Tab-separated table of C-alpha atoms and ligand atoms in Angstrom:
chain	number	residue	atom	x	y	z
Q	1	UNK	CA	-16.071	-4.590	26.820
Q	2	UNK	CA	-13.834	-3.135	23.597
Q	3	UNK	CA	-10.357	-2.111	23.524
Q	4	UNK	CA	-9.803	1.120	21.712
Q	5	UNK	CA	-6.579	1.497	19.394
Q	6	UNK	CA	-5.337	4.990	18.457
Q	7	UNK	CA	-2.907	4.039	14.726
Q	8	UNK	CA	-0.777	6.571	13.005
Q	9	UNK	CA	0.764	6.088	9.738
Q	10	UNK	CA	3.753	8.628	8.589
Q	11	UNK	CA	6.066	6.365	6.515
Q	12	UNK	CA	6.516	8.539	3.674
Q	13	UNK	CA	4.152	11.293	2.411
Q	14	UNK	CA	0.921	10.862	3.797
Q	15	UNK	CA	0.180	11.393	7.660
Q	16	UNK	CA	-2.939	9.313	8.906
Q	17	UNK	CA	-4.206	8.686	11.801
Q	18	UNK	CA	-7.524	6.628	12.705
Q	19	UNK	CA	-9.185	4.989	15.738
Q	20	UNK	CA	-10.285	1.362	15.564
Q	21	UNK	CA	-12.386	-0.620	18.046
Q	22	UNK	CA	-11.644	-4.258	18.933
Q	23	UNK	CA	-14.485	-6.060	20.555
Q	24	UNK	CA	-13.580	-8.410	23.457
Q	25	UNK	CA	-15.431	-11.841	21.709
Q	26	UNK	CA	-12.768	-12.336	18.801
Q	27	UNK	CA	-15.378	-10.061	16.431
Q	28	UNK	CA	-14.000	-7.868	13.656
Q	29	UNK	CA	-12.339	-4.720	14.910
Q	30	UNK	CA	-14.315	-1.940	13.870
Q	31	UNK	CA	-12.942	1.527	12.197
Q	32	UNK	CA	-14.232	4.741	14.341
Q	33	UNK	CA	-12.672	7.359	12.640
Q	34	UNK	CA	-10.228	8.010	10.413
Q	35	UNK	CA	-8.355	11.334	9.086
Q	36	UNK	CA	-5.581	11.631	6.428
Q	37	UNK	CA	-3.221	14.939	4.718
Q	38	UNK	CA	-1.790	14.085	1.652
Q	39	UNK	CA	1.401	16.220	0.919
Q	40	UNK	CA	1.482	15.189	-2.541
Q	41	UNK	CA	0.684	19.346	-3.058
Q	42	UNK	CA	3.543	20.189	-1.387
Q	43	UNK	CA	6.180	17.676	-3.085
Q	44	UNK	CA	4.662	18.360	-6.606
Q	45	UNK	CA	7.323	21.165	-7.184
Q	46	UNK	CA	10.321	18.651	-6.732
Q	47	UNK	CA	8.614	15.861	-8.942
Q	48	UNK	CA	8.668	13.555	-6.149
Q	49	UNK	CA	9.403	12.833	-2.082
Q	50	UNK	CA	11.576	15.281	-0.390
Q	51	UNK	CA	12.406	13.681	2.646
Q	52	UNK	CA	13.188	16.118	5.163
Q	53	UNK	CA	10.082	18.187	3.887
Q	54	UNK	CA	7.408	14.808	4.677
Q	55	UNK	CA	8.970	14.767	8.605
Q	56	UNK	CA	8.203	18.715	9.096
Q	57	UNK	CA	4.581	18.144	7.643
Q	58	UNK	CA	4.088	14.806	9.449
Q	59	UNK	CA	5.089	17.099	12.965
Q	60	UNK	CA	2.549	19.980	11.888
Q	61	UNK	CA	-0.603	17.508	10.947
Q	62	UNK	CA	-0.251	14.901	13.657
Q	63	UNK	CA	-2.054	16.459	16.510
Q	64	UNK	CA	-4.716	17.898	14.419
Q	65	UNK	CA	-5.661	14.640	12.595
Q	66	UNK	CA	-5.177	13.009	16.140
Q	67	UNK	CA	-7.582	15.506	17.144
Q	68	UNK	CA	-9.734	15.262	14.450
Q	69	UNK	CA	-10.357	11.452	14.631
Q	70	UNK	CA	-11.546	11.717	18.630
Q	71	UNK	CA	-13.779	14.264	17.851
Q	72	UNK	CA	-15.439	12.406	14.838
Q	73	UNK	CA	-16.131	9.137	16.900
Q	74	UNK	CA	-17.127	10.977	19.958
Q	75	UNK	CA	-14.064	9.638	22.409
Q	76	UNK	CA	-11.449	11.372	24.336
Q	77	UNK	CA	-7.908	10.881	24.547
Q	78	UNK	CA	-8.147	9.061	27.786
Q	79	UNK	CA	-10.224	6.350	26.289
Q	80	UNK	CA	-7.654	5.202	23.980
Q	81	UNK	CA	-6.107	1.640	25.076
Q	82	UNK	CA	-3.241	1.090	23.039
Q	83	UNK	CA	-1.310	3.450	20.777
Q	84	UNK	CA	0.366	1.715	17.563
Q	85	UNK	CA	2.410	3.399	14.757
Q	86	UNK	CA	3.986	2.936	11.694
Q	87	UNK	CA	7.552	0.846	12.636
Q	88	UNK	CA	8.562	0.857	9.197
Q	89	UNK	CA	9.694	0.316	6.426
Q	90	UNK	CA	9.975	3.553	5.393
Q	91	UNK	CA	11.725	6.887	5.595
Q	92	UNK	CA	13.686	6.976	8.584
Q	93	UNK	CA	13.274	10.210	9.753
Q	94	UNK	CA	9.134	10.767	8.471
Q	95	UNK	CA	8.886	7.132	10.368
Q	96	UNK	CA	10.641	8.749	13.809
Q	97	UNK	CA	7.959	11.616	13.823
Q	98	UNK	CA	4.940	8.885	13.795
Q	99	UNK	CA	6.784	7.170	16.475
Q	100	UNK	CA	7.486	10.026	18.246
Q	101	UNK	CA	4.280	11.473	18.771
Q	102	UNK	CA	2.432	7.675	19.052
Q	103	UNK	CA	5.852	7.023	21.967
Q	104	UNK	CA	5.368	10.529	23.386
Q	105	UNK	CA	0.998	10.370	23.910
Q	106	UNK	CA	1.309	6.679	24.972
Q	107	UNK	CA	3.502	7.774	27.888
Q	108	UNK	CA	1.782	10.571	29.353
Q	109	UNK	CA	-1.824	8.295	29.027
Q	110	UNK	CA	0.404	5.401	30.625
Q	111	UNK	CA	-1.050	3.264	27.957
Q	112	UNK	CA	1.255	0.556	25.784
Q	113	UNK	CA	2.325	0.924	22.018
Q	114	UNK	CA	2.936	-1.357	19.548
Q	115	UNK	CA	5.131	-0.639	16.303
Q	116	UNK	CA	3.457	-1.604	13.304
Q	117	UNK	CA	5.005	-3.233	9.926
Q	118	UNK	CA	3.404	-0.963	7.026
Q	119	UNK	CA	3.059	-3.664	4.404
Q	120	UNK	CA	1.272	-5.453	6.995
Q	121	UNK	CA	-0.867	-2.552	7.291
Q	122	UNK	CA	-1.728	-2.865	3.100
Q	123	UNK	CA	-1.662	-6.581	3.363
Q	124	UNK	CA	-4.951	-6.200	6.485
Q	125	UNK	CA	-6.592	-3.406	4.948
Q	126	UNK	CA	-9.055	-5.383	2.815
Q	127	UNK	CA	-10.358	-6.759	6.393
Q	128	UNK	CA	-11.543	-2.696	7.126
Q	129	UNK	CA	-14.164	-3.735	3.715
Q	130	UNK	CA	-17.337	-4.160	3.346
Q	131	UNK	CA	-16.129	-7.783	1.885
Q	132	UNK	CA	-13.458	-9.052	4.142
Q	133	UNK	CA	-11.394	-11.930	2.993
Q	134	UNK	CA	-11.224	-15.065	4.628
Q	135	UNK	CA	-7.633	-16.904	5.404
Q	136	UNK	CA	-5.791	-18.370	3.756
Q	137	UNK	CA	-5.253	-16.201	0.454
Q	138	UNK	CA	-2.811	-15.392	-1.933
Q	139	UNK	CA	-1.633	-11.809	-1.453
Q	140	UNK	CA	-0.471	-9.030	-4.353
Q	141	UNK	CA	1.188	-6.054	-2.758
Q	142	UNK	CA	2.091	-3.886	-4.711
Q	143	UNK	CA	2.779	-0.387	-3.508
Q	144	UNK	CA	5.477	2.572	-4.488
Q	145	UNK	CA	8.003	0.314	-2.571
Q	146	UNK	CA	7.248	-2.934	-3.159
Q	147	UNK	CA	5.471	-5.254	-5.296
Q	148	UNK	CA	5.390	-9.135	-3.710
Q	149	UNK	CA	3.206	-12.084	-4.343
Q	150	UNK	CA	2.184	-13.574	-1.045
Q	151	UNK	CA	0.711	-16.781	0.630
Q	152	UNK	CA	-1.254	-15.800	3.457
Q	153	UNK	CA	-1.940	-18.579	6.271
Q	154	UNK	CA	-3.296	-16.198	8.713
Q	155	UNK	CA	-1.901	-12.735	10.903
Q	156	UNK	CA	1.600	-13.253	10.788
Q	157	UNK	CA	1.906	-16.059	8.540
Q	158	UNK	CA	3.509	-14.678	5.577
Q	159	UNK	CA	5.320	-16.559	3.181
Q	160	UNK	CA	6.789	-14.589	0.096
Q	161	UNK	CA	6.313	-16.580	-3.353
Q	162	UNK	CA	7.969	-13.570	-5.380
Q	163	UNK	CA	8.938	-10.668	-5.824
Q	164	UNK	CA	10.167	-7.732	-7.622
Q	165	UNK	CA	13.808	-7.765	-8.545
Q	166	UNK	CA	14.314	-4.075	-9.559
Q	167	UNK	CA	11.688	-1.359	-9.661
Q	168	UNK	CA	8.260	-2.125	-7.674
Q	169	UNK	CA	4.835	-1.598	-10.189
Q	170	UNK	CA	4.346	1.578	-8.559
Q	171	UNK	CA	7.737	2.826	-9.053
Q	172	UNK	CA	7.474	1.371	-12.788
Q	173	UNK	CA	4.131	3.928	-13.210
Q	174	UNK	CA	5.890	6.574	-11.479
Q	175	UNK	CA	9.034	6.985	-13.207
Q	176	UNK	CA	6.933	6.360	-16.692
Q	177	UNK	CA	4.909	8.972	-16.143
Q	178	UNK	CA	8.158	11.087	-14.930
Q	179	UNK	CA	9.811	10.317	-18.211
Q	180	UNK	CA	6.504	11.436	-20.332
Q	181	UNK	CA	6.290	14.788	-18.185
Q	182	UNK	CA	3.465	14.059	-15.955
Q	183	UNK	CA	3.059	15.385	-12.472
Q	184	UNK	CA	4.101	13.604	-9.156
Q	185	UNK	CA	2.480	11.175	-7.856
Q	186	UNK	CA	2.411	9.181	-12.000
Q	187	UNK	CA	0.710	6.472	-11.140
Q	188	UNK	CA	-2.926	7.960	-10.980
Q	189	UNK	CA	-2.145	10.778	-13.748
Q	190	UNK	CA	-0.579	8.284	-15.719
Q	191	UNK	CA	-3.763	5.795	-15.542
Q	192	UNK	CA	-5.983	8.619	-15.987
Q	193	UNK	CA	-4.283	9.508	-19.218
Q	194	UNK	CA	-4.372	6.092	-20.373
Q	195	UNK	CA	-8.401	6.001	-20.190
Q	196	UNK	CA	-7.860	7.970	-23.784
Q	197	UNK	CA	-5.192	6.158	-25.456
Q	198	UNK	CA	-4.640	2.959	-27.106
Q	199	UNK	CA	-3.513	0.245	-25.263
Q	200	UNK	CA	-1.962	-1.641	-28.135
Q	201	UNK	CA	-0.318	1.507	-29.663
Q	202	UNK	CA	3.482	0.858	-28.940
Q	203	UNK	CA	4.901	-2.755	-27.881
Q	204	UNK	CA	6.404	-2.581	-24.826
Q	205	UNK	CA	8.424	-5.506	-22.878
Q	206	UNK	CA	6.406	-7.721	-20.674
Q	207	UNK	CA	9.184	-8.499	-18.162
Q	208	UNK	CA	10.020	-11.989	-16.724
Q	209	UNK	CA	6.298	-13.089	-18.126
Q	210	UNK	CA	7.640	-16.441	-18.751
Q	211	UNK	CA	9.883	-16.484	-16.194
Q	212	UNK	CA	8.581	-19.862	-14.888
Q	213	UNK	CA	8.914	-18.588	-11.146
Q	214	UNK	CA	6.946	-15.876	-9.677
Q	215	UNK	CA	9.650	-12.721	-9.651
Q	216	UNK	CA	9.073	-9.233	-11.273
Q	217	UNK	CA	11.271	-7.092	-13.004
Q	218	UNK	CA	10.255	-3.319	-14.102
Q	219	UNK	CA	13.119	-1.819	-15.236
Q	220	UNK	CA	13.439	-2.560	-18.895
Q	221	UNK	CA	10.127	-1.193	-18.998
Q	222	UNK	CA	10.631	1.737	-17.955
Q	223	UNK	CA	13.749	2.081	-20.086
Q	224	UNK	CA	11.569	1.045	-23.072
Q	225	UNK	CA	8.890	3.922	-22.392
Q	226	UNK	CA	11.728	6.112	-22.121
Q	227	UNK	CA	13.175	5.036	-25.910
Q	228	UNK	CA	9.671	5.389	-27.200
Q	229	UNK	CA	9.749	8.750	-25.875
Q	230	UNK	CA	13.032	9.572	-27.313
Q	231	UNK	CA	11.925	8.519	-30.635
Q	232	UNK	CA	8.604	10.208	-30.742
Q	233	UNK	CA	10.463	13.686	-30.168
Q	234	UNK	CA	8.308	16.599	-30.893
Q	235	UNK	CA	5.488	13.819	-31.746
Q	236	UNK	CA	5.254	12.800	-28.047
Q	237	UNK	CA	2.720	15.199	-26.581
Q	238	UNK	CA	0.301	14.285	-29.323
Q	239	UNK	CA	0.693	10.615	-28.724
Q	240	UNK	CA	0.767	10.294	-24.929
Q	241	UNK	CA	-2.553	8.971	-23.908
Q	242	UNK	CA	-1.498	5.939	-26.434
Q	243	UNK	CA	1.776	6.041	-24.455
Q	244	UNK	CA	0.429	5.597	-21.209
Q	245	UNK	CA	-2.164	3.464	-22.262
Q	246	UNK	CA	0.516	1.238	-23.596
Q	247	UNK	CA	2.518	1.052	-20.719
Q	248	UNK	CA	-0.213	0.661	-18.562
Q	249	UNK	CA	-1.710	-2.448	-20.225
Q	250	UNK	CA	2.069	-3.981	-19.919
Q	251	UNK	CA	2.499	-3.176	-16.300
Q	252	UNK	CA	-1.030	-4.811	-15.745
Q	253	UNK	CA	-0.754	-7.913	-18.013
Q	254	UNK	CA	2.915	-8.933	-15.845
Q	255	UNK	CA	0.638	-7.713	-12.733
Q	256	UNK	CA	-2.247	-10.469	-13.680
Q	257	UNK	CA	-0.539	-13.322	-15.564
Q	258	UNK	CA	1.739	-13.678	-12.523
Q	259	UNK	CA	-1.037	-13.376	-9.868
Q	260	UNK	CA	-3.296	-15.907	-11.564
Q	261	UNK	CA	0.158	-18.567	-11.835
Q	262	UNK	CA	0.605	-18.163	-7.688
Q	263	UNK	CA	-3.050	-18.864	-7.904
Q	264	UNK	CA	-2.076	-22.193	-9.973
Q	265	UNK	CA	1.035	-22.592	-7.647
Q	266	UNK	CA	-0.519	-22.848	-4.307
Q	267	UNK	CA	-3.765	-24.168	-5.213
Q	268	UNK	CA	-5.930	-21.117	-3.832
Q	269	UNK	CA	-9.282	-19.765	-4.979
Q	270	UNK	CA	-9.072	-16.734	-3.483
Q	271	UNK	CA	-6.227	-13.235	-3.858
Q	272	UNK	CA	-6.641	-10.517	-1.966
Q	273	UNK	CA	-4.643	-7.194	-3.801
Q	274	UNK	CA	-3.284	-4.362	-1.657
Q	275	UNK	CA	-1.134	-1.254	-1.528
Q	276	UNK	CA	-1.313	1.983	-4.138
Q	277	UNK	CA	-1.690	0.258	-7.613
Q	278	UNK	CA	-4.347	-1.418	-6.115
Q	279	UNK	CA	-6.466	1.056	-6.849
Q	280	UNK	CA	-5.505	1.256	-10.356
Q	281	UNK	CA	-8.579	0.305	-11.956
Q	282	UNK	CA	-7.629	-1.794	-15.423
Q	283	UNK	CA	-5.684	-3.847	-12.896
Q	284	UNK	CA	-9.132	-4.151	-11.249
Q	285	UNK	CA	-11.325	-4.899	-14.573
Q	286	UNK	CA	-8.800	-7.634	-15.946
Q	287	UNK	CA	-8.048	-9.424	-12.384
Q	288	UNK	CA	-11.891	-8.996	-11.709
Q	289	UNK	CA	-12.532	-10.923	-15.118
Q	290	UNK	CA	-9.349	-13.329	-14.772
Q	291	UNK	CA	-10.867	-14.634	-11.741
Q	292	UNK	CA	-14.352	-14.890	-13.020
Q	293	UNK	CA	-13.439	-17.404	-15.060
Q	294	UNK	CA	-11.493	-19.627	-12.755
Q	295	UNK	CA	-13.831	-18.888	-10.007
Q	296	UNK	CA	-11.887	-17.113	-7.763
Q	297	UNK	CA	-12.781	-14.750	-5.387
Q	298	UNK	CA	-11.214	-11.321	-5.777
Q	299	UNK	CA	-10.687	-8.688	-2.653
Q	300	UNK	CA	-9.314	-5.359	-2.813
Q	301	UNK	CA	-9.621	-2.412	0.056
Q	302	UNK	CA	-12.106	0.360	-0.371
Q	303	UNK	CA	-10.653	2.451	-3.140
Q	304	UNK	CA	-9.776	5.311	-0.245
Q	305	UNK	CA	-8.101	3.026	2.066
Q	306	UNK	CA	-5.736	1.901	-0.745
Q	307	UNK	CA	-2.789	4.637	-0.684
Q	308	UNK	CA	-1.436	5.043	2.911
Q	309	UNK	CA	-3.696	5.768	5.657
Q	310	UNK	CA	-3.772	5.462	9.572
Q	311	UNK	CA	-6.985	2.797	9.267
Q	312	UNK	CA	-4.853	0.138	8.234
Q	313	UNK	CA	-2.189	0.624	10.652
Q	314	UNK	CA	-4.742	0.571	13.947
Q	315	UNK	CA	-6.579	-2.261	11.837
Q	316	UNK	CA	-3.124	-4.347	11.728
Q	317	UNK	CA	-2.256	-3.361	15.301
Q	318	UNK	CA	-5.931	-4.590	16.220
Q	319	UNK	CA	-5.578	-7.909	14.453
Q	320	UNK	CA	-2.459	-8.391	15.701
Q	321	UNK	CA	-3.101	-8.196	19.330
Q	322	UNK	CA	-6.068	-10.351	18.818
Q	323	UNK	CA	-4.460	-13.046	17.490
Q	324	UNK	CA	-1.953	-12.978	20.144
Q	325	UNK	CA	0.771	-12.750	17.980
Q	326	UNK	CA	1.952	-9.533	19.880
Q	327	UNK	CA	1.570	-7.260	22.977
Q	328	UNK	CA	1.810	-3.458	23.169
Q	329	UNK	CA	4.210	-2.716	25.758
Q	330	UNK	CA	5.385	0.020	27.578
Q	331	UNK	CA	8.700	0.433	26.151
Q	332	UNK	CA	8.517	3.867	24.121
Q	333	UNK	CA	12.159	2.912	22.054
Q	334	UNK	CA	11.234	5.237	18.958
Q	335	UNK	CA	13.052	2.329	17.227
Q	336	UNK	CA	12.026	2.345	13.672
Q	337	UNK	CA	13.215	0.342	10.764
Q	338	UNK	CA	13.059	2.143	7.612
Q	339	UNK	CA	14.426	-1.475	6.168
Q	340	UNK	CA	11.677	-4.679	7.222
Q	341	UNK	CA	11.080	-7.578	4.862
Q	342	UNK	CA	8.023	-8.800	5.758
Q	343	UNK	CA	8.549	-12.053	5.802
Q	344	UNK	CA	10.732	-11.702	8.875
Q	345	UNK	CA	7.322	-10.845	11.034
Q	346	UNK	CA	6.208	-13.548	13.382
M	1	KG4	O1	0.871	2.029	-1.029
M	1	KG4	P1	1.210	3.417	-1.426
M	1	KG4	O2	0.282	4.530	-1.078
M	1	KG4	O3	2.602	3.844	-0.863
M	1	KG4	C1	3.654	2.978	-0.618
M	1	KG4	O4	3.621	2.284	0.430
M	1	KG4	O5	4.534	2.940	-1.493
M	1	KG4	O6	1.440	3.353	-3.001
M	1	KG4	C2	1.771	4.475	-3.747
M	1	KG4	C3	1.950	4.041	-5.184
M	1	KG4	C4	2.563	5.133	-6.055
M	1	KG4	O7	3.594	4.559	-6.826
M	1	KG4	C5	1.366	5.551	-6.915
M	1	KG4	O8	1.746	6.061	-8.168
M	1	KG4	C6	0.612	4.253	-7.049
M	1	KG4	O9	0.699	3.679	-5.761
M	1	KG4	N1	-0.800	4.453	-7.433
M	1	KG4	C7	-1.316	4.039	-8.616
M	1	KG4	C8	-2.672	4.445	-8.621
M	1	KG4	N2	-2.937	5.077	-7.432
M	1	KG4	C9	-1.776	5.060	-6.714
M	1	KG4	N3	-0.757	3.396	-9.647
M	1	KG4	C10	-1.537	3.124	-10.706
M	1	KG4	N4	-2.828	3.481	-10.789
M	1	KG4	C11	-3.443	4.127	-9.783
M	1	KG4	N5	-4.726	4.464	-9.879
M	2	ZN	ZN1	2.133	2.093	1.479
């Protein structure tokens, strides 16, 4: 016997939606299927999120992906167990549509739901790898929203050893690569830009990297990047890739040096990183090597499964219930909270 558990994610500007299995002996819970629409495409034009725009896509792609993932692992509607969403935090209204539609299909399949914390979501989705962690671990999130270093006991046992105090690493990418004229989402461009520039071009702040505690601060960076810019003037567009290779390196330095002293802190030998910048692959290389050298072990989620996606959301939900720390129930409240600090999950 398995329990099947139908996730969606629609927090901000990706819908997903996947189907995870959870076998009845305590095993791993297994990913069926899983299907995601970026609308990066369609909030390109406005150089970033346009809220009311992500809830109208997340309405038109939910059933479709919903139908999508059924079809791919070869189960119907009816078979589904539990239905869990994405609770929050996260943009209220793109948040009410996942919660809608996961409230709405629960009800008429008389099945429970279960609201899901999304940085939970990031913080489990290395368990949906071909390497999955072991607990305990030291955790780096760091997303668009959030960047926090994390000691991880077990499901639910989250203890937050610092934090950003400003902009989160992803926002820090993002609003570089804004102020340098890149595309929506920056992060990605801005990385792939940096692959041709020189890292040691301009000198950029390393923020709070002697701090002594554990905190993050982005801000002054970004305000940095944008002086450079100033200053280059006409020169900038011929010196970008050493921009962004510049303020890459500093973003991933703070990023590394601040992972490997929660390492010291608590004693651990192994991190596990999640969320968007995860996938940023010089933070990759130099944690990879960091960790070499103290023999640490390193886990990350399969490059796709690091940027939002429904897998990580029915993989929480799963891991959840199987720890006991929650039941789905068969109140559909549609009571999402665009504001959750994680550490308040029990
Ligand atoms: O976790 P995520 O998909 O959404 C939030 O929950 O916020 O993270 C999105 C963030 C964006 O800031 C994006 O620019 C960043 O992750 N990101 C990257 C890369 N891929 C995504 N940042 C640096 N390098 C990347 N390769
Ligand atoms: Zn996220």
């Amino acid at each position: 016997m398995s329990s099947l558990i139908l996730g969606f994610e629609s927090s901000c500007d990706e819908t997903g939606v996947a189907l995870v299995r959870v076998p009845d002996d305590g095993g791993v819970p297994a990913l069926l299927s899983h299907a995601l629409h970026s609308q990066i495409e369609m909030h390109r034009a406005y150089g970033g999120v346009v809220p009311e725009l992500a809830s109208r896509d997340h309405i038109r792609r939910a059933l479709p992906l919903t139908q999508k993932v059924l079809t791919d692992a070869g189960v119907s509607l009816t078979d589904v167990d539990v239905v869990a969403f994405t609770r929050g935090p996260g943009l209220a209204g793109a948040l009410l549509v996942g919660a809608g539609v996961a409230c709405s299909l629960a009800a008429s399949l008389d099945k429970p739901v279960l609201g899901v914390h999304h940085l939970e979501g990031h913080l489990l989705s290395p368990f949906l790898s071909a390497d999955p962690p072991e607990f305990p671990f030291v955790a780096l999130l760091v997303s668009g929203g959030h960047t926090q270093l994390m000691r991880v006991d077990g499901v639910g046992e989250y203890e937050i050893l610092g934090e950003t105090i400003d902009d989160a690493a992803g926002e820090a990418f993002d609003k570089s690569a804004k102020l340098m004229g890149l595309p929506y989402p920056g992060g990605p461009v801005l990385s792939k830009l940096a692959e041709g520039g020189d890292p040691k071009a301009f000198k950029l702040p390393r923020p709070l990297l002697h701090s002594g505690d554990l905190d993050f601060s982005f801000a002054g960076l970004k305000t940095a990047v944008l002086t450079q810019a100033k200053k280059l003037g006409d020169e900038l567009e011929a010196r970008k890739a050493d921009l962004a290779a510049s303020t890459q390196a500093a973003i991933v330095e703070v990023l590394v040096k601040k992972t490997l002293a929660a390492l010291d802190q608590t004693g651990m030998k192994r991190v596990v990183v999640a969320g968007g910048v995860g996938a940023n692959r010089l933070l990759r290389e130099q944690l990879n090597e960091a960790c070499a050298l103290r023999k640490i072990r390193v886990h990350y989620p399969e490059l796709h499964l690091c940027t939002d996606n429904g897998a990580m959301i029915a993989m929480a939900a799963a891991m959840r219930l199987q720890a006991g720390r929650e039941q789905a129930n068969v109140e559909y409240a549609f009571d999402v909270k665009p504001r959750w600090p994680l550490d308040t999950l029990v």
